[in-house]
Short mmCIF file of C-alpha atoms and ligand atoms in Angstrom, two decimals:
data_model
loop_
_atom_site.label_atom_id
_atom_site.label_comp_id
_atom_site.label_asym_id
_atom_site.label_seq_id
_atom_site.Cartn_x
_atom_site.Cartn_y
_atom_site.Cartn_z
CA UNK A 1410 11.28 -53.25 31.84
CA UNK A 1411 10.69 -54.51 28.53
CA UNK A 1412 6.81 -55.39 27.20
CA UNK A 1413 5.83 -58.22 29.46
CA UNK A 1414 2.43 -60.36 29.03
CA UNK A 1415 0.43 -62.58 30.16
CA UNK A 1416 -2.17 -64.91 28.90
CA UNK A 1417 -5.36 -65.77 30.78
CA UNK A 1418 -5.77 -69.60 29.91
CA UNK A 1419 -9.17 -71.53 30.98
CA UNK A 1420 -8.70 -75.15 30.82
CA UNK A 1421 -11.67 -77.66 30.49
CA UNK A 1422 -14.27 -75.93 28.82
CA UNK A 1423 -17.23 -77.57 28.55
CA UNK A 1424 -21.10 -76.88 29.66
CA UNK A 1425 -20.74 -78.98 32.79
CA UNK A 1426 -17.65 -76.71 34.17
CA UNK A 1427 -18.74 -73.44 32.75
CA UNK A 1428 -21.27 -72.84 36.08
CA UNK A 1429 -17.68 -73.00 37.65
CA UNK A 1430 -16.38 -70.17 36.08
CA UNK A 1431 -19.08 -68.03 34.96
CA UNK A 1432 -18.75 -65.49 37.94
CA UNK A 1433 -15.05 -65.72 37.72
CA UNK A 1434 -15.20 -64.42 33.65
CA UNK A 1435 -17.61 -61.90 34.48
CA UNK A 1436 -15.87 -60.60 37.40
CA UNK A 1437 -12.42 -60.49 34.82
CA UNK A 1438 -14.43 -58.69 32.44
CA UNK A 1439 -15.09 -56.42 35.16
CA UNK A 1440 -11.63 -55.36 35.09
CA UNK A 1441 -11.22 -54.00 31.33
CA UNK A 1442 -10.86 -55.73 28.16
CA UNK A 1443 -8.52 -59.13 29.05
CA UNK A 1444 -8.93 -61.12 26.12
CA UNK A 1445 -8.53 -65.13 27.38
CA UNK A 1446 -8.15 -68.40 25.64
CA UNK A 1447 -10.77 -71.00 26.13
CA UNK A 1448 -9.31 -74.82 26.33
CA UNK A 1449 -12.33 -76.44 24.61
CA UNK A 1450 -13.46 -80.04 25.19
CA UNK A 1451 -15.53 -81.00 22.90
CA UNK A 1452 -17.58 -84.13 24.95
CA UNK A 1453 -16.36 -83.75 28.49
CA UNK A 1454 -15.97 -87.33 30.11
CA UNK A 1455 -18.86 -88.07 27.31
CA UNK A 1456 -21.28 -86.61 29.33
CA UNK A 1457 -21.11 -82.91 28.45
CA UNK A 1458 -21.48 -82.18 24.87
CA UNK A 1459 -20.20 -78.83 23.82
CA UNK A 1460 -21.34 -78.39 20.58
CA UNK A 1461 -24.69 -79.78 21.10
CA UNK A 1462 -25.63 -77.24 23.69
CA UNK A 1463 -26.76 -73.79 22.27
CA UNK A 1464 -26.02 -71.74 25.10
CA UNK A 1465 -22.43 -72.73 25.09
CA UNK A 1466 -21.94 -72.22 21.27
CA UNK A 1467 -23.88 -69.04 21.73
CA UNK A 1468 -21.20 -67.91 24.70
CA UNK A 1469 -18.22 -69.06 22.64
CA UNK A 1470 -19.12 -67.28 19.72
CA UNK A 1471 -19.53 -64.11 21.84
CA UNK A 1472 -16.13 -64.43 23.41
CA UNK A 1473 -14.65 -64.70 19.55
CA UNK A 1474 -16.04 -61.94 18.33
CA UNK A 1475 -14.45 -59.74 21.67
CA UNK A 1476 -11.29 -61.22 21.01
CA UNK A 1477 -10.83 -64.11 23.11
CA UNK A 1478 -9.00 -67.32 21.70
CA UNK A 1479 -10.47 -70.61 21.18
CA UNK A 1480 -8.21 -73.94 21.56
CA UNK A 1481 -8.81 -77.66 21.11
CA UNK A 1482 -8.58 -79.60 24.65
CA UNK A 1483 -8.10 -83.12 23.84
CA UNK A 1484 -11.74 -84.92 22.85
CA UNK A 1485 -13.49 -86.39 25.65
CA UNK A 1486 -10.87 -85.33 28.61
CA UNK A 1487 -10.83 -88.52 29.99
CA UNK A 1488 -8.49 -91.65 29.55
CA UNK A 1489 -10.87 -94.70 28.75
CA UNK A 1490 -7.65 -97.35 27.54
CA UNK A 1491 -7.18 -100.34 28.41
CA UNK A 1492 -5.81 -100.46 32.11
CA UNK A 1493 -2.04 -99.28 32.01
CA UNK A 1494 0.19 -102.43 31.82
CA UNK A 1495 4.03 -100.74 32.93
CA UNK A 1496 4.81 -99.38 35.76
CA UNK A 1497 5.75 -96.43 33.98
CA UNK A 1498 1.89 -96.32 32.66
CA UNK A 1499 0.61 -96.87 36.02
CA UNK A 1500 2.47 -94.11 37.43
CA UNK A 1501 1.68 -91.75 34.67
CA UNK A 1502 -1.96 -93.22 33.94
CA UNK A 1503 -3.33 -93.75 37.44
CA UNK A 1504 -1.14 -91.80 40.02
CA UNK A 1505 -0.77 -88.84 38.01
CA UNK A 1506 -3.90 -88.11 36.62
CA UNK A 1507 -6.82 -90.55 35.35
CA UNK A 1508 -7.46 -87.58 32.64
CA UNK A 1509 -4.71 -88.12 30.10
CA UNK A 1510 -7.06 -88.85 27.04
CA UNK A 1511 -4.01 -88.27 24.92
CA UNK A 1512 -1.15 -90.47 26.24
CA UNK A 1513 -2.59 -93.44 26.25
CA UNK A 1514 -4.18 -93.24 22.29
CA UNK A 1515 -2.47 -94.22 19.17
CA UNK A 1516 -1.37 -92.77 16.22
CA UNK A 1517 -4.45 -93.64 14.37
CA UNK A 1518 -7.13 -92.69 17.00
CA UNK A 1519 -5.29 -89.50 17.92
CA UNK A 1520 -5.50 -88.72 13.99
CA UNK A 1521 -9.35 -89.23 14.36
CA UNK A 1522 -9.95 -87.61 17.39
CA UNK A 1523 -7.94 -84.52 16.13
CA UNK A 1524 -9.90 -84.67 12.81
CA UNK A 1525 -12.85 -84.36 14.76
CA UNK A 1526 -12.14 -81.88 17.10
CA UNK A 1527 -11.03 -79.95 14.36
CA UNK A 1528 -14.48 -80.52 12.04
CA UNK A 1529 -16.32 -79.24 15.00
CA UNK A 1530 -14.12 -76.05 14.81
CA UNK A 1531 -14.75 -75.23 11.51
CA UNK A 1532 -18.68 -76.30 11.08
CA UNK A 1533 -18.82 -73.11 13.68
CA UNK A 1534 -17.10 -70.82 11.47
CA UNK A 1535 -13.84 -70.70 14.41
CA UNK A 1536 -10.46 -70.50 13.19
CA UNK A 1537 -8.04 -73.07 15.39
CA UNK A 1538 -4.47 -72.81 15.93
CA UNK A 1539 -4.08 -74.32 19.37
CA UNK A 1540 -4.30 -77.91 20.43
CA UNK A 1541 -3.83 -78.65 24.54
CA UNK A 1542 -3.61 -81.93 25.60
CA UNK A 1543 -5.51 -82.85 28.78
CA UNK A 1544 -3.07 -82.70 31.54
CA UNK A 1545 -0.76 -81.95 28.77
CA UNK A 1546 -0.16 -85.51 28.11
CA UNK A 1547 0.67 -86.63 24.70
CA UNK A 1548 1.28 -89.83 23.60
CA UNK A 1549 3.91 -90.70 20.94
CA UNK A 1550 1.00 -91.26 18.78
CA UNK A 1551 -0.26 -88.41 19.20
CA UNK A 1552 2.44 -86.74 19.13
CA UNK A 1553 3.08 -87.75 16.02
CA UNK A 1554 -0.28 -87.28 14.80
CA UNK A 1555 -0.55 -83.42 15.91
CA UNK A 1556 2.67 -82.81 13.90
CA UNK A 1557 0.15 -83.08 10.63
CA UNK A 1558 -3.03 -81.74 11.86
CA UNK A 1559 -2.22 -77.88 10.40
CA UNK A 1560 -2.43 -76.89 14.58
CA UNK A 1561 0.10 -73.93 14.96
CA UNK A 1562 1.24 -74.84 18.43
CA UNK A 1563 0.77 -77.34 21.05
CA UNK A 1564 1.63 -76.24 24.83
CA UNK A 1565 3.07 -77.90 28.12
CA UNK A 1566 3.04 -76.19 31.59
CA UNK A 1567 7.20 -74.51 30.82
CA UNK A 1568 6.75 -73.89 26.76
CA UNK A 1569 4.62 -73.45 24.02
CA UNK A 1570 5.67 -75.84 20.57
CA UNK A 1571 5.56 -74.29 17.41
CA UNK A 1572 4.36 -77.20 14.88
CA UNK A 1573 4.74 -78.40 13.30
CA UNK A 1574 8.57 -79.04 14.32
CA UNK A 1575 7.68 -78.32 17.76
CA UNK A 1576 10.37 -75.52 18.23
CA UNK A 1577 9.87 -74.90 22.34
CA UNK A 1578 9.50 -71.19 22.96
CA UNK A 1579 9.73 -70.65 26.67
CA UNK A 1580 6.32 -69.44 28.54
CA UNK A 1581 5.85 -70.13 31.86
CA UNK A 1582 2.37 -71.20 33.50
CA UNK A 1583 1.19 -70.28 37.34
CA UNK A 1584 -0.86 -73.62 37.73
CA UNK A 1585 -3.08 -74.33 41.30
CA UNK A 1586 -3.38 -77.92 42.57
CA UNK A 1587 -7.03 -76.87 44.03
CA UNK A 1588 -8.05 -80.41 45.25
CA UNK A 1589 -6.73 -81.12 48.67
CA UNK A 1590 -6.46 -78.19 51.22
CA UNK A 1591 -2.86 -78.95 51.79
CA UNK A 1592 -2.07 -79.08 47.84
CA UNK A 1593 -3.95 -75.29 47.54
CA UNK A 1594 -1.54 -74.16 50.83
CA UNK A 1595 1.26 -75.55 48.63
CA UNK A 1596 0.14 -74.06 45.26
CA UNK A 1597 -0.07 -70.10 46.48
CA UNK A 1598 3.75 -70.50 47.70
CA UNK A 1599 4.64 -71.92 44.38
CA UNK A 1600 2.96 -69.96 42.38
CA UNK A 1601 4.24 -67.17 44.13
CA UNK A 1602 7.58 -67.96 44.05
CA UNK A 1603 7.27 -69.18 40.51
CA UNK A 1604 5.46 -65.36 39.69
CA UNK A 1605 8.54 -63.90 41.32
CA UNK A 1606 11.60 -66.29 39.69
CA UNK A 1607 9.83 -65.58 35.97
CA UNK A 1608 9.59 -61.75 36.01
CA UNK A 1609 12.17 -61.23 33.70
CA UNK A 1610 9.64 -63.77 31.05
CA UNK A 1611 8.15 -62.05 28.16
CA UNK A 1612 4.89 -64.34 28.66
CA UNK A 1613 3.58 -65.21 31.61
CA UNK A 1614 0.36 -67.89 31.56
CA UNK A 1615 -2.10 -68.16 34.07
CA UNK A 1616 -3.66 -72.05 33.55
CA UNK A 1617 -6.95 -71.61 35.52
CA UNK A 1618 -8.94 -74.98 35.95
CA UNK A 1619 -12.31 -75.51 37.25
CA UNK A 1620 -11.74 -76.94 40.30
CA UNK A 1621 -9.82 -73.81 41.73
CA UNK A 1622 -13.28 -71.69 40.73
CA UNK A 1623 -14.56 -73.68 43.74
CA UNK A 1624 -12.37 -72.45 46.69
CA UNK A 1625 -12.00 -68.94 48.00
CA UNK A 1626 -7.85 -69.47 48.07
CA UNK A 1627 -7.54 -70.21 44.72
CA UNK A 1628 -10.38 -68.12 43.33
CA UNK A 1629 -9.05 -64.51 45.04
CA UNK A 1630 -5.44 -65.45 44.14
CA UNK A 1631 -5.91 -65.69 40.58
CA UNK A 1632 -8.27 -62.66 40.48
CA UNK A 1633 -5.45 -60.57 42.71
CA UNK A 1634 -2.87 -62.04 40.52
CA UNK A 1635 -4.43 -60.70 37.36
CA UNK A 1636 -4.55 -57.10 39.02
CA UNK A 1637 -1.23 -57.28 40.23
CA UNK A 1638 0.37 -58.31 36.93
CA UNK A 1639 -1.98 -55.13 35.29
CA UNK A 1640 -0.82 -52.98 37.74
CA UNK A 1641 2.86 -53.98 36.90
CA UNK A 1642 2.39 -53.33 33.17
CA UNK A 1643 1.62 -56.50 32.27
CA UNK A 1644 -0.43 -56.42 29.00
CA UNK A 1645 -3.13 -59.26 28.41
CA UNK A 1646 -2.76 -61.31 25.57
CA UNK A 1647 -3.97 -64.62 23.53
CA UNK A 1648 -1.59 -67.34 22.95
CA UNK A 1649 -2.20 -67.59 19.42
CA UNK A 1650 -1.77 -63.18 19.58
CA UNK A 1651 1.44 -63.64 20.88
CA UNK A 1652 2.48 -66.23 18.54
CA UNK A 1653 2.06 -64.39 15.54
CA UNK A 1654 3.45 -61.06 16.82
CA UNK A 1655 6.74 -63.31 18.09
CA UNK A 1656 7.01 -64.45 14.37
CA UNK A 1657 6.53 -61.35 12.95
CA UNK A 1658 9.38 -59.92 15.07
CA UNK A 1659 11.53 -62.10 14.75
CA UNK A 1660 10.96 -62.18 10.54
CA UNK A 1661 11.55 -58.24 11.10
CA UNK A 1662 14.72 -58.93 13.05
CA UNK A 1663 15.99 -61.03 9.97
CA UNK A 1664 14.96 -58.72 7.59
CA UNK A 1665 17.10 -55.78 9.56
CA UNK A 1666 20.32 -57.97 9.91
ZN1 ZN B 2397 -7.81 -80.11 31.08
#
């Protein structure tokens, strides 16, 4: 079968989740050199301030220089608007998820918050080419405003979105729903099913969140599903890594036609 990868993808960074994950990285580091990509939120529900705190910045930078990717995740991961006023908003806004910090925003604060994000990035010396919106909401603000932010892609759970034209370029994600124990019974059938339906895919993502750190299910299923996609002949990869080395192949293609 042709080169298949996949990209280990941890959503919600932040000091307050990190005590979540850390024995989940370590374990993963355990297993060889799997590079991941870090979903970064800068002030986590304003409470959890990632640049402020050493020990994260110190982590972060260590996870660079190994090879790991570092993303923008929205600003503060939460949605602090004005109460939705559709029914359309309510839906997406309160039944959905309460964390859509970029759907509600306009085109003006998205611009700022980007800016800022962004600023944070490169006081630290870190080169960014993703942005993530939490619960990969965006806004047509936002939307708007992330078309002219210099980000090289943006991401939903089916593609990745070159920018700034946001080309789709299919990419699968294996997502859990860890909160309720009938959700997690759901999520390893889907995901499974889901593993099985895209193994023809070139990428493969694995969007890991906090939350499913905190329950055996979820926790041994991604772990086992990173082994099993090794022992396949999966190789691990960045999203930004696999980005560039799709655009270089396909500039080689042109250039041999
Ligand atoms: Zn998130």
């Amino acid at each position: 079968m042709a080169d298949r990868e996949f990209a280990l993808v941890l959503h919600d960074i932040a000091p307050a989740t990190w005590p979540d994950y850390r024995s989940f990285v370590e374990q993963i580091d355990g297993m060889g050199h799997i590079p991941m990509t870090w979903l970064v939120v800068p002030d986590f529900h304003h409470r959890s301030n990632t640049f402020e705190d050493a020990g994260m910045l110190r982590l972060l930078n260590q996870r660079m220089a190994r090879g790991d990717e570092l993303a923008l995740h929205g600003f503060y991961h939460c949605d602090d608007a004005p109460p939705p006023r559709t029914p359309r908003d309510y839906f997406m806004r309160r039944l959905y998820t309460y964390e859509g910090e970029f759907y509600p925003i306009d085109h003006g604060e998205a611009c700022q918050r980007l800016e800022r994000g962004a600023e944070l990035f490169r006081r630290q010396g870190w080169p960014l080419d993703g942005f993530v919106a939490p619960a990969w909401l965006l806004g047509d603000g936002a939307r708007r405003a992330l078309a002219h932010q210099g980000f090289v892609y943006t991401s939903d759970p089916n593609y990745l979105y070159r920018l700034p034209d946001y080309t789709p370029i299919k990419a699968p994600s294996l997502v859990w729903s860890a909160r309720s124990r009938w959700r997690r019974g759901m999520s390893w059938l889907v995901n499974e099913r889901a593993r099985r339906r895209h193994r023809h895919e070139p990428l493969i993502r694995l969007g890991l969140h906090p939350v499913d750190m905190r329950h055996e299910i979820s926790r041994r299923y991604w772990i086992d599903t990173v082994r099993r996609l090794l022992d396949e002949g999966y190789q691990p990869t960045t999203k930004i890594s696999w980005l560039h080395r799709q655009s270089s192949a396909s500039q080689g293609n042109i250039a041999a036609s």
